[in-house]
XYZ file of C-alpha atoms in Angstrom:
284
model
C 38.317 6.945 -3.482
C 37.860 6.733 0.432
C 35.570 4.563 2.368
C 33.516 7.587 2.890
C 32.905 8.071 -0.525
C 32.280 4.462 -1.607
C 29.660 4.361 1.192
C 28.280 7.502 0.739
C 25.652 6.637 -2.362
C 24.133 3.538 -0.297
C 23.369 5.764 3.061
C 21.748 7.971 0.641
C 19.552 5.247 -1.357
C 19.039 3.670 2.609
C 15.759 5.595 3.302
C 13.905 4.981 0.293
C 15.288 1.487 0.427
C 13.843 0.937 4.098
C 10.052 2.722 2.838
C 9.859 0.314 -0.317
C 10.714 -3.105 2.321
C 8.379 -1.785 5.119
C 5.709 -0.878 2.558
C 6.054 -2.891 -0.897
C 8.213 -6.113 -0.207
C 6.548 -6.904 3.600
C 3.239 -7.049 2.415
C 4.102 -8.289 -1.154
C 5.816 -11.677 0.764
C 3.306 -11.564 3.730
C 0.141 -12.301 0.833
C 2.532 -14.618 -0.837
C 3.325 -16.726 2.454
C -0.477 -16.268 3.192
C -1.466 -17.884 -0.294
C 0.334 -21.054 0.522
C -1.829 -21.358 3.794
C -4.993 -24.104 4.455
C -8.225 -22.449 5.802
C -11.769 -23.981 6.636
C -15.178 -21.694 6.602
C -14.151 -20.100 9.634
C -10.446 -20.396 10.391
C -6.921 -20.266 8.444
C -3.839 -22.648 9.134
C -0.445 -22.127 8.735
C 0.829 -24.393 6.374
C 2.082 -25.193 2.759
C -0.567 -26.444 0.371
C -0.869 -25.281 -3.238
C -4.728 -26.325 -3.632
C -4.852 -22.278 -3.529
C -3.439 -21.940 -6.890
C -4.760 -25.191 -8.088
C -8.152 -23.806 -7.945
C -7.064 -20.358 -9.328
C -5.001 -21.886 -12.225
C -7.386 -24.420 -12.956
C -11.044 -23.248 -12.118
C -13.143 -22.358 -15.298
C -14.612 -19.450 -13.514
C -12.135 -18.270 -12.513
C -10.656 -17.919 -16.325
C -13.870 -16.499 -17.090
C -13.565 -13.822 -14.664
C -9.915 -13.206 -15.666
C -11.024 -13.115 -18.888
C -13.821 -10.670 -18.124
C -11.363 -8.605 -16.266
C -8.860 -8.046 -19.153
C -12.494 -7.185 -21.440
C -13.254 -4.183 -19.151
C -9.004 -3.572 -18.970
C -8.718 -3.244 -22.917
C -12.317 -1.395 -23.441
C -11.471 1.048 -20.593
C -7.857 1.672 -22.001
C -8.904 2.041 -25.613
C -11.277 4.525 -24.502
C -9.530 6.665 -22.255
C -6.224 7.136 -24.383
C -8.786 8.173 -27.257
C -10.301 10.566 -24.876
C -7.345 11.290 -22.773
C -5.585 12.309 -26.024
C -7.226 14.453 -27.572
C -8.055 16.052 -24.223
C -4.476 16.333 -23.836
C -3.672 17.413 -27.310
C -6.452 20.454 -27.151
C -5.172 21.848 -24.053
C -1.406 21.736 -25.217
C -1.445 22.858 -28.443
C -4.936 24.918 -28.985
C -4.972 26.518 -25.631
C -2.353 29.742 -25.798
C -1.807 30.910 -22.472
C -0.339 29.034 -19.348
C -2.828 30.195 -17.242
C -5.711 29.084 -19.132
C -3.794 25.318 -19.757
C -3.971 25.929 -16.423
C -7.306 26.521 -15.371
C -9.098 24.106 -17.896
C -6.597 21.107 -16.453
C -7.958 22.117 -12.911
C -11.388 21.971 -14.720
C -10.850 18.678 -15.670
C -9.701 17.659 -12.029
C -12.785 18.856 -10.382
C -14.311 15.474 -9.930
C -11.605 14.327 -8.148
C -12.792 16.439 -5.258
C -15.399 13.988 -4.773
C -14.601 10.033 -3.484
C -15.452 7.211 -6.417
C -18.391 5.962 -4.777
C -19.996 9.018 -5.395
C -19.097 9.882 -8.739
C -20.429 6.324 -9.456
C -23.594 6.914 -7.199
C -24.268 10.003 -9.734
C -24.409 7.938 -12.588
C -27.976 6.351 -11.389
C -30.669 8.762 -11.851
C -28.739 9.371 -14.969
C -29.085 6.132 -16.294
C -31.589 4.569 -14.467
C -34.753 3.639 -16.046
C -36.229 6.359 -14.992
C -33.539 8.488 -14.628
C -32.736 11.458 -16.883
C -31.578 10.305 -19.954
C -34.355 7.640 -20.776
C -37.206 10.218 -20.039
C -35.206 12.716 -22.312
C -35.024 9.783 -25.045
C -38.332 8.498 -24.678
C -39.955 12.446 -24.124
C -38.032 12.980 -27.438
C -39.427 10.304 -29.177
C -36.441 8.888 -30.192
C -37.113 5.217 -28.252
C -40.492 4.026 -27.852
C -39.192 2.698 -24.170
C -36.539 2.967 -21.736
C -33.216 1.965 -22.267
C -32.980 -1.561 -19.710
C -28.780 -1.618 -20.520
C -27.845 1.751 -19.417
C -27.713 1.025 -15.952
C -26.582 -2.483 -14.046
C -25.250 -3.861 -16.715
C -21.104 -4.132 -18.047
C -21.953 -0.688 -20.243
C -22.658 0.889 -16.918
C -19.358 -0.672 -15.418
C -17.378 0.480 -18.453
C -18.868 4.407 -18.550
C -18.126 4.805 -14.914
C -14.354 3.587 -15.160
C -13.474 5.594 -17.981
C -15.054 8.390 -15.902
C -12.744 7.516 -13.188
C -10.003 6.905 -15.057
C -9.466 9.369 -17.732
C -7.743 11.723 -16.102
C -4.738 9.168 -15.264
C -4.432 9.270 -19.366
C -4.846 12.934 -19.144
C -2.063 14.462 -17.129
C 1.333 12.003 -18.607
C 0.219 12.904 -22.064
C -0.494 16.373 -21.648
C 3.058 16.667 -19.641
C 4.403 14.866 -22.903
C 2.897 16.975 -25.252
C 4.153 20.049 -23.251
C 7.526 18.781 -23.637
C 7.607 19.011 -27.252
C 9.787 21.542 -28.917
C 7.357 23.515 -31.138
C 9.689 24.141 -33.328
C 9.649 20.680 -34.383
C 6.144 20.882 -35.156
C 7.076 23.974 -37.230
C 10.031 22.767 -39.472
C 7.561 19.565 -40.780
C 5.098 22.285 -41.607
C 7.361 24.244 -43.541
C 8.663 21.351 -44.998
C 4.898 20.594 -46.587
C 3.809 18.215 -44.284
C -0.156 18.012 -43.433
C -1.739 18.262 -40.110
C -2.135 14.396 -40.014
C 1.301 13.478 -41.120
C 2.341 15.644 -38.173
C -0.204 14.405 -35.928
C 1.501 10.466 -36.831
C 4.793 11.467 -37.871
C 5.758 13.772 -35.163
C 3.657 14.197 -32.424
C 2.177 10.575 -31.917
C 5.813 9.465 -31.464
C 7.094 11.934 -29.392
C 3.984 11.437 -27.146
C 4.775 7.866 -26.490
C 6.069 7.868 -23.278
C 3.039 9.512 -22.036
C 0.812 7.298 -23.633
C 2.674 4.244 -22.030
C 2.625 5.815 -18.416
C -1.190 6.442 -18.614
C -1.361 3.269 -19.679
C 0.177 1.854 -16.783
C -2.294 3.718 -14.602
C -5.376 2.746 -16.140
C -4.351 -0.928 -16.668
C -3.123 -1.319 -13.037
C -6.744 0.732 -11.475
C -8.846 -1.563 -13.671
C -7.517 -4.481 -13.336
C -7.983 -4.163 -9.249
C -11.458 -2.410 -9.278
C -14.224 -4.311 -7.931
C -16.250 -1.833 -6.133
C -17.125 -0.161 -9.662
C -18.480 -3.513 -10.927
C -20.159 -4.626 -7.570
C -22.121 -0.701 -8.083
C -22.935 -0.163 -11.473
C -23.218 -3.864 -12.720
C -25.620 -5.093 -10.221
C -24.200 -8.078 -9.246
C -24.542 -8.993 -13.267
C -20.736 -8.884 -13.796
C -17.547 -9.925 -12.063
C -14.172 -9.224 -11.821
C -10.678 -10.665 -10.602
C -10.658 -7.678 -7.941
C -14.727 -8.307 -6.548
C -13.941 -12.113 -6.677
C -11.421 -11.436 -4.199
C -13.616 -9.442 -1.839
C -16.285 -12.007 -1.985
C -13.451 -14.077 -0.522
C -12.368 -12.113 1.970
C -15.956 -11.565 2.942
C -16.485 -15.312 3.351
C -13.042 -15.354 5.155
C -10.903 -17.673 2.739
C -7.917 -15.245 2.754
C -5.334 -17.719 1.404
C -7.672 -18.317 -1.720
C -7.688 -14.388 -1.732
C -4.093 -14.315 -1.499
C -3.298 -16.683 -4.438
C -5.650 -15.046 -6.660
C -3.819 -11.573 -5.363
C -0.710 -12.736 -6.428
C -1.832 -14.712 -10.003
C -3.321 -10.912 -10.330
C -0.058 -9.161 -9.516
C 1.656 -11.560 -11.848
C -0.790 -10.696 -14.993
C -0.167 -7.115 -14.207
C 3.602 -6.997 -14.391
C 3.466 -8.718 -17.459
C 1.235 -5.976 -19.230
C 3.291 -3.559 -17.507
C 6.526 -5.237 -18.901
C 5.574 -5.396 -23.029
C 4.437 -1.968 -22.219
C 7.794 -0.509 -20.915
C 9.298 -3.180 -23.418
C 7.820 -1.739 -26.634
C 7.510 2.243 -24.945
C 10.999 3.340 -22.968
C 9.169 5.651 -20.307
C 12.378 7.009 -19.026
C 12.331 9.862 -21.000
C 9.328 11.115 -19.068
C 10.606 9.937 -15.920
């Protein structure tokens, strides 16, 4: 093999290689270096102190907050792979033609046209105490009042992310599910077995690289949302993500930056017993 040849793979991997440093490990080491640094209430120091993390690792809040964090993570994820599922399993194998798939996934992507804040704006005089929904209840006579927890409150915070985030579930399922040979699906039905022994037996398994990727997606959004809790739980919740922007906002980046990278850490652990127990490189 010439020197051409031996060299030839690593000019080609060079490009992407240079976009991931500049982009992913530069700022990735610049928060870490940052999170070692001393700061006062209106200037930071360069410097190597670990009071940072001490009051991360060690603060009861901000456990509690972690804590609350991986709440609205496991509520949101249990409720969008339910959704996203079955979403995903009615346009692949109950919708016949492409062009309808087609057409009903564009449906589905329609309120992506619009930015979050909106779509979570929306979601007021729906909920609100006078908003739609109450009058409708109360007009109905099915509550003798209005509903107080609909709106600014962690049912609010959890509605509006699985709004946001469904669609993440949606589209590596339904690309999964598209991927299975129907004639799979056919030999266990000849062979006797039920819908639901098909559903668990066939189809759930073969659909678990999907499953894991949207997983991915809608742990990693949750887990750094704060602008969805600041909106819909009116200052009544918190998160690891809105913790950090109150930070920033009071300029105490290192403290910012240590609780960044505690967050990044908790992340690529769910993301590793994910891709531990699910081996997504089938779908990649």
């Amino acid at each position: 093999m010439t020197f051409a040849h031996r060299v030839a793979p690593y000019l080609q991997a060079l490009p992407l290689t240079l976009i991931l440093g500049v982009f992913l490990v530069v700022p990735i080491a610049v928060i870490v270096m940052v999170s070692f640094w001393d700061y006062d209430s209106i200037r930071i120091y360069p410097d190597f102190v670990t009071f940072n993390y001490e009051e991360t690792l060690f603060s009861f809040v901000t456990w509690k907050t972690y804590l609350n964090t991986l709440k609205f993570t496991f509520i949101v994820w249990a409720i969008t792979l339910f959704v996203g599922f079955w979403v995903a399993y009615f346009l692949a194998f109950h919708v016949r033609t492409a062009t309808m798939q087609t057409v009903l996934f564009l449906v589905c992507t329609v309120p992506f046209l619009t930015s979050n804040i909106i779509r979570m704006i929306s979601w007021i005089p729906f909920l609100g105490r006078n908003g739609l929904l109450n009058t409708a209840l109360v007009d109905a006579g099915i509550v003798p009042a209005p509903l107080e927890f609909l709106l600014f409150s962690e049912f609010a915070v959890v509605l509006a992310m699985v709004h946001l985030y469904t669609l993440f579930m949606v589209t590596p399922i339904f690309n999964t599910l598209m991927r299975i040979d129907r004639a799979l699906i056919e030999a266990a039905r000849d062979a006797g077995a039920s819908g639901f022994q098909i559903l668990t037996n066939v189809i759930l398994p073969l659909a678990k690289p999907g499953i894991a990727i949207g997983s991915i997606f809608v742990v990693t959004l949750v887990m750094g949302d704060f602008i969805t809790v600041r909106f819909m739980s009116g200052g009544q919740s918190a998160s690891v993500g809105l913790m950090m922007a109150n930070q920033i906002s009071l300029l105490q980046y290192p403290a910012a930056a240590a609780n960044a990278v505690v967050l990044l850490v908790v992340v690529l652990m769910i993301v590793a017993a994910i891709v531990r127990v699910v081996d997504i490189r089938k779908e990649l």
